[in-house]
CSV table of C-alpha atoms in Angstrom, one decimal:
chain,number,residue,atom,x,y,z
A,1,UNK,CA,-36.0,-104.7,-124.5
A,2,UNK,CA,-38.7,-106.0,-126.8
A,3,UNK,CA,-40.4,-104.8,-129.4
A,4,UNK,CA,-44.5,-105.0,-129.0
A,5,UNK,CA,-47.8,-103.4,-130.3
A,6,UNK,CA,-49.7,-100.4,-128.1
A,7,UNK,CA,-52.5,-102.6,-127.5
A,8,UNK,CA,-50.0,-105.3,-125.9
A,9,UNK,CA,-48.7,-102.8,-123.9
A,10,UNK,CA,-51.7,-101.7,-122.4
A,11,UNK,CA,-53.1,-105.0,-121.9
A,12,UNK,CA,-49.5,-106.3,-120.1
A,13,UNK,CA,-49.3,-102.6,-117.9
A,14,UNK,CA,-53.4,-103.9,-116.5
A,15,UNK,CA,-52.4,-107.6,-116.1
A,16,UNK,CA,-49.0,-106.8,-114.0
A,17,UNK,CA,-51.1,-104.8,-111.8
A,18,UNK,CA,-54.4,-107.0,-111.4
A,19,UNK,CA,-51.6,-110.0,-110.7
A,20,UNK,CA,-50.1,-107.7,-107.8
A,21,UNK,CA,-53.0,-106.2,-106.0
A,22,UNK,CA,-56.6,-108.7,-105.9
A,23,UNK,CA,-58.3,-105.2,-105.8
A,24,UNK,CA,-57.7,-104.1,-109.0
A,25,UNK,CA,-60.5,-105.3,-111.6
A,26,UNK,CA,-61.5,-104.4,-115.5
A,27,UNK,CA,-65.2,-103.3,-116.3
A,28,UNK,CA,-66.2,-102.1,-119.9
A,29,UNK,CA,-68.0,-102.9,-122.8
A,30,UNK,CA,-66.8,-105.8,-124.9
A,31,UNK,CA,-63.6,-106.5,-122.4
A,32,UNK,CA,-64.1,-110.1,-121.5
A,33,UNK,CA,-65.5,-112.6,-123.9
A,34,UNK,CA,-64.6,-110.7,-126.9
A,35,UNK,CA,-61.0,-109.6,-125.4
A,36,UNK,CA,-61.7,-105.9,-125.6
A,37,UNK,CA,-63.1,-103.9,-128.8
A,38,UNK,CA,-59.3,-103.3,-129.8
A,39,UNK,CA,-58.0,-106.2,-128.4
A,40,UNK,CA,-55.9,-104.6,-125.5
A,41,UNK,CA,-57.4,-107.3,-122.9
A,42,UNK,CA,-56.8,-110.1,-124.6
A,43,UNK,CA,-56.0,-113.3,-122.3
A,44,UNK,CA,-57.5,-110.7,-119.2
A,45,UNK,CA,-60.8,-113.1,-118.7
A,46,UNK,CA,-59.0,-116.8,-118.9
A,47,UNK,CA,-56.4,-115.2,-116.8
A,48,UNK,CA,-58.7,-113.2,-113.9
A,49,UNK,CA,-62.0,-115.0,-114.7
A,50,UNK,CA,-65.5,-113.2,-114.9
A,51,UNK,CA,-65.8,-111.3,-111.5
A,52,UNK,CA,-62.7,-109.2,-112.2
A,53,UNK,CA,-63.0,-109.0,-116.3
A,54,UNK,CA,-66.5,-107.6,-116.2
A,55,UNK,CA,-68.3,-107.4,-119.7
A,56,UNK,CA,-71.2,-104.7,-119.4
A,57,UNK,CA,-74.5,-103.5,-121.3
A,58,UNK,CA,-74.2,-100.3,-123.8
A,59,UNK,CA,-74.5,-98.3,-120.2
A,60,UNK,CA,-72.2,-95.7,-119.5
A,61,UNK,CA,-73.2,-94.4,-117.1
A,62,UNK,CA,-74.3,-97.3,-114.8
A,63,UNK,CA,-71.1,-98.9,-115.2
A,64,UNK,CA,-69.5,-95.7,-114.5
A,65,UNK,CA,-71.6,-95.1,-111.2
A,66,UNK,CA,-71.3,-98.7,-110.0
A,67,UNK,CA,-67.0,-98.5,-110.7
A,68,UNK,CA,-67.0,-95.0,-108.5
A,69,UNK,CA,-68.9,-96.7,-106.2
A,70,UNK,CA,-67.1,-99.6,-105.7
A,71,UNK,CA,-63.9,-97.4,-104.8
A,72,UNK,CA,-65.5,-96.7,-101.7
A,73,UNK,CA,-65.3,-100.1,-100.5
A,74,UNK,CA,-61.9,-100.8,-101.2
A,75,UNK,CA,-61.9,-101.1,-105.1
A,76,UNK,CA,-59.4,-99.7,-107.7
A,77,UNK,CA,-61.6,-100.3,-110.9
A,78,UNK,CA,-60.0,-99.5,-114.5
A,79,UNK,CA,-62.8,-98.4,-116.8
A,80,UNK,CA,-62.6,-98.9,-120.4
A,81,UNK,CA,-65.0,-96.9,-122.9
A,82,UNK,CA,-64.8,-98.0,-126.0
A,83,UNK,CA,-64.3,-94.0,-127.3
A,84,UNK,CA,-64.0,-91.0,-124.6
A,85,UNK,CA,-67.0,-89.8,-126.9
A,86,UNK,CA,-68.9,-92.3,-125.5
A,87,UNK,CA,-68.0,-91.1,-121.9
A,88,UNK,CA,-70.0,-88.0,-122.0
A,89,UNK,CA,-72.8,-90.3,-121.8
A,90,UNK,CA,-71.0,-91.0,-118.3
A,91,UNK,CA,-69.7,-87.9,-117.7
A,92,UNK,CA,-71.8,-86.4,-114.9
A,93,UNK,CA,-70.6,-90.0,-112.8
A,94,UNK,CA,-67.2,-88.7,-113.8
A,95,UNK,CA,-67.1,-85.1,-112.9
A,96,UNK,CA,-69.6,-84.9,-109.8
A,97,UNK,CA,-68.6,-88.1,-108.4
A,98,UNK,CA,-65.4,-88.8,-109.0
A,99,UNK,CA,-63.4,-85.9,-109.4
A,100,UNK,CA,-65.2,-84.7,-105.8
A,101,UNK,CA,-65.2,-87.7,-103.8
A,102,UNK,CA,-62.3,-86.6,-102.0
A,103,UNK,CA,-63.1,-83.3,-101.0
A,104,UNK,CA,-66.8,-83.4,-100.2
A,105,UNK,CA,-66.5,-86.4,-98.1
A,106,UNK,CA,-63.6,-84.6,-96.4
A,107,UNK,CA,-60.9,-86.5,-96.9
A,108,UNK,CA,-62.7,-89.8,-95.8
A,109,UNK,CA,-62.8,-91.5,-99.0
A,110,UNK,CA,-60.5,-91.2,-102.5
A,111,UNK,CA,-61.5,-92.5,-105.6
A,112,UNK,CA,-58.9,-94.4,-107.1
A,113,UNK,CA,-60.0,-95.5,-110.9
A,114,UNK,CA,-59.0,-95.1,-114.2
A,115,UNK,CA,-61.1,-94.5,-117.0
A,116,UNK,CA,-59.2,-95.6,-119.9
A,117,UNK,CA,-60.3,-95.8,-124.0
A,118,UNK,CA,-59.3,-93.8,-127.6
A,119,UNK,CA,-60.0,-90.1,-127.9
A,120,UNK,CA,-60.1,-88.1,-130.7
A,121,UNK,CA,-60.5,-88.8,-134.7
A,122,UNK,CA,-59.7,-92.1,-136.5
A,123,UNK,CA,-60.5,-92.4,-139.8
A,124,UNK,CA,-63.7,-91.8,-141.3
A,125,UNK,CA,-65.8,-92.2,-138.2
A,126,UNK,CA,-68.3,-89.5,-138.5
A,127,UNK,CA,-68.3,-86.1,-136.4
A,128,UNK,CA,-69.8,-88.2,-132.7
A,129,UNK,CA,-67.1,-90.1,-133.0
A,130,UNK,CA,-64.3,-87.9,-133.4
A,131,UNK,CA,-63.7,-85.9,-130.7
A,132,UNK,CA,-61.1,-84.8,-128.2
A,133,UNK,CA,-62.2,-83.8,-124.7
A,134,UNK,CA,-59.0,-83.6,-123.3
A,135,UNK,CA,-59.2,-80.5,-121.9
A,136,UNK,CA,-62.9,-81.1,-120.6
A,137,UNK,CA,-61.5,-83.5,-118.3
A,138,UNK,CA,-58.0,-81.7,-117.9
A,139,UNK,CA,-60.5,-78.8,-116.7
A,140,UNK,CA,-61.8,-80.4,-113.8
A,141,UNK,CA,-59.8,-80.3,-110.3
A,142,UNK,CA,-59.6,-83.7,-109.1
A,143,UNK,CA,-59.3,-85.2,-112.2
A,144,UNK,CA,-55.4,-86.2,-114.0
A,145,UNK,CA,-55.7,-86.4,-117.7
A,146,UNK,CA,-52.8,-89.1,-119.2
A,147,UNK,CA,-52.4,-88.9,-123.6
A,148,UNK,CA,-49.4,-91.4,-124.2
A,149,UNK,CA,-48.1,-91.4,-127.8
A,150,UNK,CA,-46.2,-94.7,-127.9
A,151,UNK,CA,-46.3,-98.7,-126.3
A,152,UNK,CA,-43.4,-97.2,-124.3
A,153,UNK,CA,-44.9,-94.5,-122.2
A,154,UNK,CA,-48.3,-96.2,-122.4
A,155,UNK,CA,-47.4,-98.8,-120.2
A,156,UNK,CA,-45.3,-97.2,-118.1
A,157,UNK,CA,-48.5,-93.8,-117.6
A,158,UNK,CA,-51.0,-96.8,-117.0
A,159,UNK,CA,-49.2,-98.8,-114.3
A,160,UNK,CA,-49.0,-95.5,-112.4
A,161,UNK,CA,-52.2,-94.2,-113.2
A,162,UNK,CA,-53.4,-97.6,-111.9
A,163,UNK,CA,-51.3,-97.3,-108.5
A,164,UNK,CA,-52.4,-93.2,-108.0
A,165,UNK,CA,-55.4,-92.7,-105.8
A,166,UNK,CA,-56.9,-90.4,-107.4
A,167,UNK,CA,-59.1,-90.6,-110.8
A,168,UNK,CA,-56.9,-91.3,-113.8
A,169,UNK,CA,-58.6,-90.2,-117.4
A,170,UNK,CA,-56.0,-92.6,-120.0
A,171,UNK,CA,-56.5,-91.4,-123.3
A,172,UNK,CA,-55.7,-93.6,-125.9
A,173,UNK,CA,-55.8,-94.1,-130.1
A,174,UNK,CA,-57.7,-96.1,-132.4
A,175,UNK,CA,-54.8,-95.6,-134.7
A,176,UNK,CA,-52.2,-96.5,-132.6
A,177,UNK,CA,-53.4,-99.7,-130.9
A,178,UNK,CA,-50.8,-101.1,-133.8
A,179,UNK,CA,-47.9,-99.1,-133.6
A,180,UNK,CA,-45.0,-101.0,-132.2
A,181,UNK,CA,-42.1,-100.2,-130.2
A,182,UNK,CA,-39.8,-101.3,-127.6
A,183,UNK,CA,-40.8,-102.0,-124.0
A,184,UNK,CA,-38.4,-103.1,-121.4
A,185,UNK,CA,-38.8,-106.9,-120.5
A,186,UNK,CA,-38.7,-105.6,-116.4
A,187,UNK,CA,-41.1,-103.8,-114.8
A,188,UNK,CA,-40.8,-99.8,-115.0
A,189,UNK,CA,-43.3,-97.0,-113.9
A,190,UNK,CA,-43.2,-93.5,-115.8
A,191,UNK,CA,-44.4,-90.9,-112.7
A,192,UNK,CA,-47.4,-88.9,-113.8
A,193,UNK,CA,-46.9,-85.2,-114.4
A,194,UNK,CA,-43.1,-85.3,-116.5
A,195,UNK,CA,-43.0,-84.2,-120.0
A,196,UNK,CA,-40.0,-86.0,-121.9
A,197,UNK,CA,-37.9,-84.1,-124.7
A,198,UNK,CA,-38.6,-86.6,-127.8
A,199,UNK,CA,-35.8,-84.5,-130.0
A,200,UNK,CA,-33.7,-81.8,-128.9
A,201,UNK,CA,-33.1,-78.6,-130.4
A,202,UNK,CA,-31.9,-75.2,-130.5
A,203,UNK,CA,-34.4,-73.0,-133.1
A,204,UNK,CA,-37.8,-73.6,-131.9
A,205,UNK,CA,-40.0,-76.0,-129.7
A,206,UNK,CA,-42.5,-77.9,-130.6
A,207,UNK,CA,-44.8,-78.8,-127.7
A,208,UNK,CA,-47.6,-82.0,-128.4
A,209,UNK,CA,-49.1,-85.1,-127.1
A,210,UNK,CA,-51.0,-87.5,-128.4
A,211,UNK,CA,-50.9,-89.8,-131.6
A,212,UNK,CA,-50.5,-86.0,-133.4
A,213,UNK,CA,-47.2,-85.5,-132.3
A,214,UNK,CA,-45.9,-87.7,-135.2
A,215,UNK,CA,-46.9,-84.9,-137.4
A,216,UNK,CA,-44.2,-83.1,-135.3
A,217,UNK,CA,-41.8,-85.6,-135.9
A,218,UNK,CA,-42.3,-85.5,-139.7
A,219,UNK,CA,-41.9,-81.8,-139.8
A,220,UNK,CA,-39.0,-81.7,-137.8
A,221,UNK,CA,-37.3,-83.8,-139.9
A,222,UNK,CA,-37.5,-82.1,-143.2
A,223,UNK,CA,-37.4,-78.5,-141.4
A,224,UNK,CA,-33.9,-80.5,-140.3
A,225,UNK,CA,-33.0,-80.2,-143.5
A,226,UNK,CA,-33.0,-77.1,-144.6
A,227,UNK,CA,-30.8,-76.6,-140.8
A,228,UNK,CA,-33.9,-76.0,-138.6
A,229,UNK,CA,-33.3,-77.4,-135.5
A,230,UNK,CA,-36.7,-78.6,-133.6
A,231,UNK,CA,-37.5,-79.2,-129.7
A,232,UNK,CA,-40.1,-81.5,-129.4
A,233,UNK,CA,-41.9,-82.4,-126.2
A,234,UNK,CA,-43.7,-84.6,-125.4
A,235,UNK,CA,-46.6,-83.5,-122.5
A,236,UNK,CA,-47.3,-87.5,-121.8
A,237,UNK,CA,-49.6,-86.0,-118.8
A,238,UNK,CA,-51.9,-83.0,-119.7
A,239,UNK,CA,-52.6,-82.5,-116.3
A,240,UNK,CA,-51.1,-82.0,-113.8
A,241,UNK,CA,-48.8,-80.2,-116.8
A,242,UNK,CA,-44.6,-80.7,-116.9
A,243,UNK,CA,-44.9,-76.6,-116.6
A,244,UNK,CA,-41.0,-76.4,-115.7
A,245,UNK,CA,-40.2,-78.7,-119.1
A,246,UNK,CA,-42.4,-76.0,-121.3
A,247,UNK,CA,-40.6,-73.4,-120.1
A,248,UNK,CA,-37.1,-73.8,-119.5
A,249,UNK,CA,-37.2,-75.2,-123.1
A,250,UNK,CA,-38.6,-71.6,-124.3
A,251,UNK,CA,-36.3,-70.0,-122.9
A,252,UNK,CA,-33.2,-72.5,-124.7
A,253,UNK,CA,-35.0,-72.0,-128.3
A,254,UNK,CA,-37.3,-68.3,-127.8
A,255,UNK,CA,-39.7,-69.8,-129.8
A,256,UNK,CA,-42.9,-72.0,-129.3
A,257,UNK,CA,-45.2,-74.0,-131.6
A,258,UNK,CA,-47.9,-76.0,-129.7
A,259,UNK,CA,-49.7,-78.7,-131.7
A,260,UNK,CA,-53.3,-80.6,-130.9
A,261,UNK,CA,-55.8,-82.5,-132.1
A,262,UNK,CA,-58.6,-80.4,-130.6
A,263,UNK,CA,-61.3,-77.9,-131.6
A,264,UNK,CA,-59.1,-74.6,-131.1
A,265,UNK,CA,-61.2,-72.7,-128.6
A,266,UNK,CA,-60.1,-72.8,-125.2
A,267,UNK,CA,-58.4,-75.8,-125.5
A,268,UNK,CA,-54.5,-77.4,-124.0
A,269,UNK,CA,-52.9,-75.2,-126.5
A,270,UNK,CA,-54.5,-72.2,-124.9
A,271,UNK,CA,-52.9,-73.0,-121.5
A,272,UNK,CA,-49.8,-73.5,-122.7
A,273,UNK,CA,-50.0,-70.1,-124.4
A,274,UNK,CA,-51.1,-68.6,-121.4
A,275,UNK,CA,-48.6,-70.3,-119.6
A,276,UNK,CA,-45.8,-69.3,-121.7
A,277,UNK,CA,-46.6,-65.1,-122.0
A,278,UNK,CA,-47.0,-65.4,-118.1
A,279,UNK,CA,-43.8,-67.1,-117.0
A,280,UNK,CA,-41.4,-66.7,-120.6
A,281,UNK,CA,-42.5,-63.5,-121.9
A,282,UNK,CA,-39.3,-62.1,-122.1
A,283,UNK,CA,-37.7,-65.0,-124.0
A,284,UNK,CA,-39.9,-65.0,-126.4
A,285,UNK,CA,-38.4,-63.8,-130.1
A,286,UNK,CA,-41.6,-64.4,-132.1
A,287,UNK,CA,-45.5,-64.7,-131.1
A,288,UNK,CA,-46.9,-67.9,-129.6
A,289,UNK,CA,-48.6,-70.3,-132.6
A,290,UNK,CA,-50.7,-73.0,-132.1
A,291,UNK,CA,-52.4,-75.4,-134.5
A,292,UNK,CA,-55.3,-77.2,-133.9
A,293,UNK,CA,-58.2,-78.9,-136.4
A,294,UNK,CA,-61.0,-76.7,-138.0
A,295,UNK,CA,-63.2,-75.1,-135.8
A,296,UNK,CA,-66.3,-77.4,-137.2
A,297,UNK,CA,-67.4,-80.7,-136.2
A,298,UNK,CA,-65.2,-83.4,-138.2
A,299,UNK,CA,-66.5,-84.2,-141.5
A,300,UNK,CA,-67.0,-87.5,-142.9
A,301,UNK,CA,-65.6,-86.9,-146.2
A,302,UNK,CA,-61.9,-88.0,-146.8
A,303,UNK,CA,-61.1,-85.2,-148.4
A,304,UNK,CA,-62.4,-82.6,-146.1
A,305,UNK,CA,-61.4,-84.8,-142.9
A,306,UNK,CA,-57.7,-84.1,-144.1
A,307,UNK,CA,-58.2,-80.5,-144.5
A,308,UNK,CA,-59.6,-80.2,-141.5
A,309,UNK,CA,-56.8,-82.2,-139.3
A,310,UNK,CA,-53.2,-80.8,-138.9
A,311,UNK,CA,-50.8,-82.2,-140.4
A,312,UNK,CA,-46.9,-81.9,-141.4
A,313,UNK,CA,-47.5,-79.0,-143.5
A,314,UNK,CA,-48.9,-77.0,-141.1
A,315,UNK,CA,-46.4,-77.7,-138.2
A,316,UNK,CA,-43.9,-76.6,-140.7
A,317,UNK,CA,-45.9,-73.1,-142.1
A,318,UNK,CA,-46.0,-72.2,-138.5
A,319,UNK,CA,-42.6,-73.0,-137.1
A,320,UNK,CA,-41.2,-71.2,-140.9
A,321,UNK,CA,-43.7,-68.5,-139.2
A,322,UNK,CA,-42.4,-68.3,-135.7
A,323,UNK,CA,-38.5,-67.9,-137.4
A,324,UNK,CA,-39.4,-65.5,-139.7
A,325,UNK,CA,-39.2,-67.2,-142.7
C-alpha cells in the first residue's frame, strides 16, 4: 500500500487506463497546460500529448456535445467540469444525448464517457457554486451516478466507470482533492453499484456518501462513547443503489439515519426512505430521519454557511432521536 492525495488518485486511476486502451482521452477546461484546475491531471499532457489531453474554451456544452459525439465513432472520452454546477450549462448534451443514445438508436450505439468534476459546497463559494445535483443525474435512466469519499474508492469507482459502457457521472470534492490515504501499489477495480460498511454496528445505521459522510464518522465516534454503536455505509454508487446493503443492515440495527449534502426535497435521502418503509417496514423500531442542508440556496456568509450545512451535531440529535433518547 501507499499512502497518496485524492487528486493523485484520480489522476493515476485516468492514466492507467489511457496507457491500456489508445481510445480513452481527457477533454476539459484547464486539463492540459495548466494540469487540471485541482491538479488531478498533472503529468496527463507530457505523458499523452495534446490530441488526447484536450484543453477547451469556457463551453460546456460544445465540449460536452463533441465528447458524446465522439463515442459514436469509437471514443471513450472522460469529461472533466471544473464544478457539476457548471454542467447544467451542458446538461441537455447530458440527459438527451447521452443518457438515450442507447435506446433511441436501438441498441446500435452506447455511449461510453464519464463526466467527472466536484459537486456540492466548498467553502465560501457563493450559492452557483454550491450545489449538489446528484440526484438530478441519479434521476435519469441511462445515466450511473458515482460520489467516492476517499483516494481509496476513488480510484478504484473511476477505473470502472472508465471501462463501463455506459455514461458515468463521477462526483468529486473540492475539499477532498487533499485528503490522503492508502492505495494499493497494484492495480484494483471497485465494481460500480456495492455499498461498503465503513463501521459496523448494532444500534442504528447511518447511511451517506460523499465528503459529508465524515460528519458520520465524527458522530459515531462520540455517540461510541456514551455505548452507541453506529453502522455506517457507505453508498460509493448512488445509482444503480447497493439496495440489498441498506436493507439487510436495517433490519441488523431497526433503525436508519440517512445523511446528504443536498437541498432536502426529493432528493437520495428520499429514496432511501422510500426504499426502506417499502422493503424494511416491519424492522423498523423508530421513524426514518434524514438530514440534509437548509432548504435555501447556500449563503455566502461563514456563519450562516455553517448553519445551514449538516454537521456532527446533527447526525448525533437525530440518531439520539431515532433511539429514543
Amino acid at each position: 500500500m501507499k499512502t497518496i492525495q485524492f487528486r493523485e488518485a484520480i489522476a493515476e486511476a485516468m492514466s492507467e487506463e489511457m496507457r491500456r486502451d489508445e481510445s480513452i482521452y481527457l477533454m476539459g477546461e484547464e486539463v492540459a497546460e495548466y494540469n487540471g484546475a485541482y491538479k488531478a491531471s498533472k503529468g496527463m499532457l507530457d505523458e499523452f500529448g495534446p490530441k488526447r489531453v484536450i484543453d477547451t474554451p469556457i463551453a460546456e456544452l460544445g465540449f460536452a456535445g463533441i465528447a458524446i459525439g465522439s463515442t459514436m465513432t469509437g471514443n471513450r472520452p472522460i469529461v472533466e467540469y471544473m464544478t457539476f454546477n457548471f454542467s447544467l450549462v451542458g446538461i441537455d448534451q447530458i440527459i438527451n444525448n447521452a443518457a438515450k443514445i442507447r435506446q433511441m438508436s436501438g441498441g446500435q450505439f452506447n455511449c461510453p464517457i464519464v463526466f467527472r468534476g466536484p459537486t456540492a459546497s466548498a467553502g465560501q463559494l457563493g450559492a452557483t457554486h454550491s450545489q449538489a445535483f446528484e440526484n438530478w443525474f441519479a434521476n435519469t435512466p441511462g445515466l450511473k451516478v458515482v460520489v467516492p469519499s476517499n483516494p481509496y474508492d476513488a480510484k478504484g469507482l473511476l477505473k470502472a466507470a472508465i471501462r463501463d459502457d455506459d455514461p458515468v457521472i463521477f462526483m468529486e470534492s473540492e475539499q477532498m482533492y487533499g485528503d490522503k490515504g492508502e492505495v494499493p501499489e497494484g492495480e484494483y477495480i471497485i465494481p460500480l453499484g456495492v455499498a461498503d460498511i465503513k463501521r459496523e454496528g448494532t444500534d442504528v445505521t447511518i447511511v451517506s456518501f460523499g465528503k459529508i459522510i465524515k460528519e458520520a464518522y465524527k458522530a459515531a465516534d462520540e455517540l461510541q462513547k456514551e455505548g452507541i454503536s453506529c453502522e455506517i455505509i457507505d453508498l460509493r454508487t448512488v445509482r444503480p443503489m447497493d439496495r440489498k446493503a441498506i436493507v439487510e443492515s436495517v433490519k441488523k440495527t431497526n433503525r436508519l439515519v440517512i445523511l446528504e449534502e443536498a437541498w432536502p426535497f426529493g432528493n437520495v435521502a428520499t429514496e432511501i426512505t422510500y426504499l426502506v418503509q417499502d422493503e424494511a417496514f416491519d424492522y423498523l423500531d423508530a421513524p426514518v430521519v434524514k438530514i440534509n442542508t437548509a432548504d435555501t440556496p447556500a449563503p455566502y456568509s461563514p456563519v450562516l454557511l455553517e448553519e445551514w450545512l449538516p454537521n456532527s451535531n446533527d447526525v448525533i440529535k437525530a440518531v439520539k432521536k431515532v433511539l429514543y433518547k
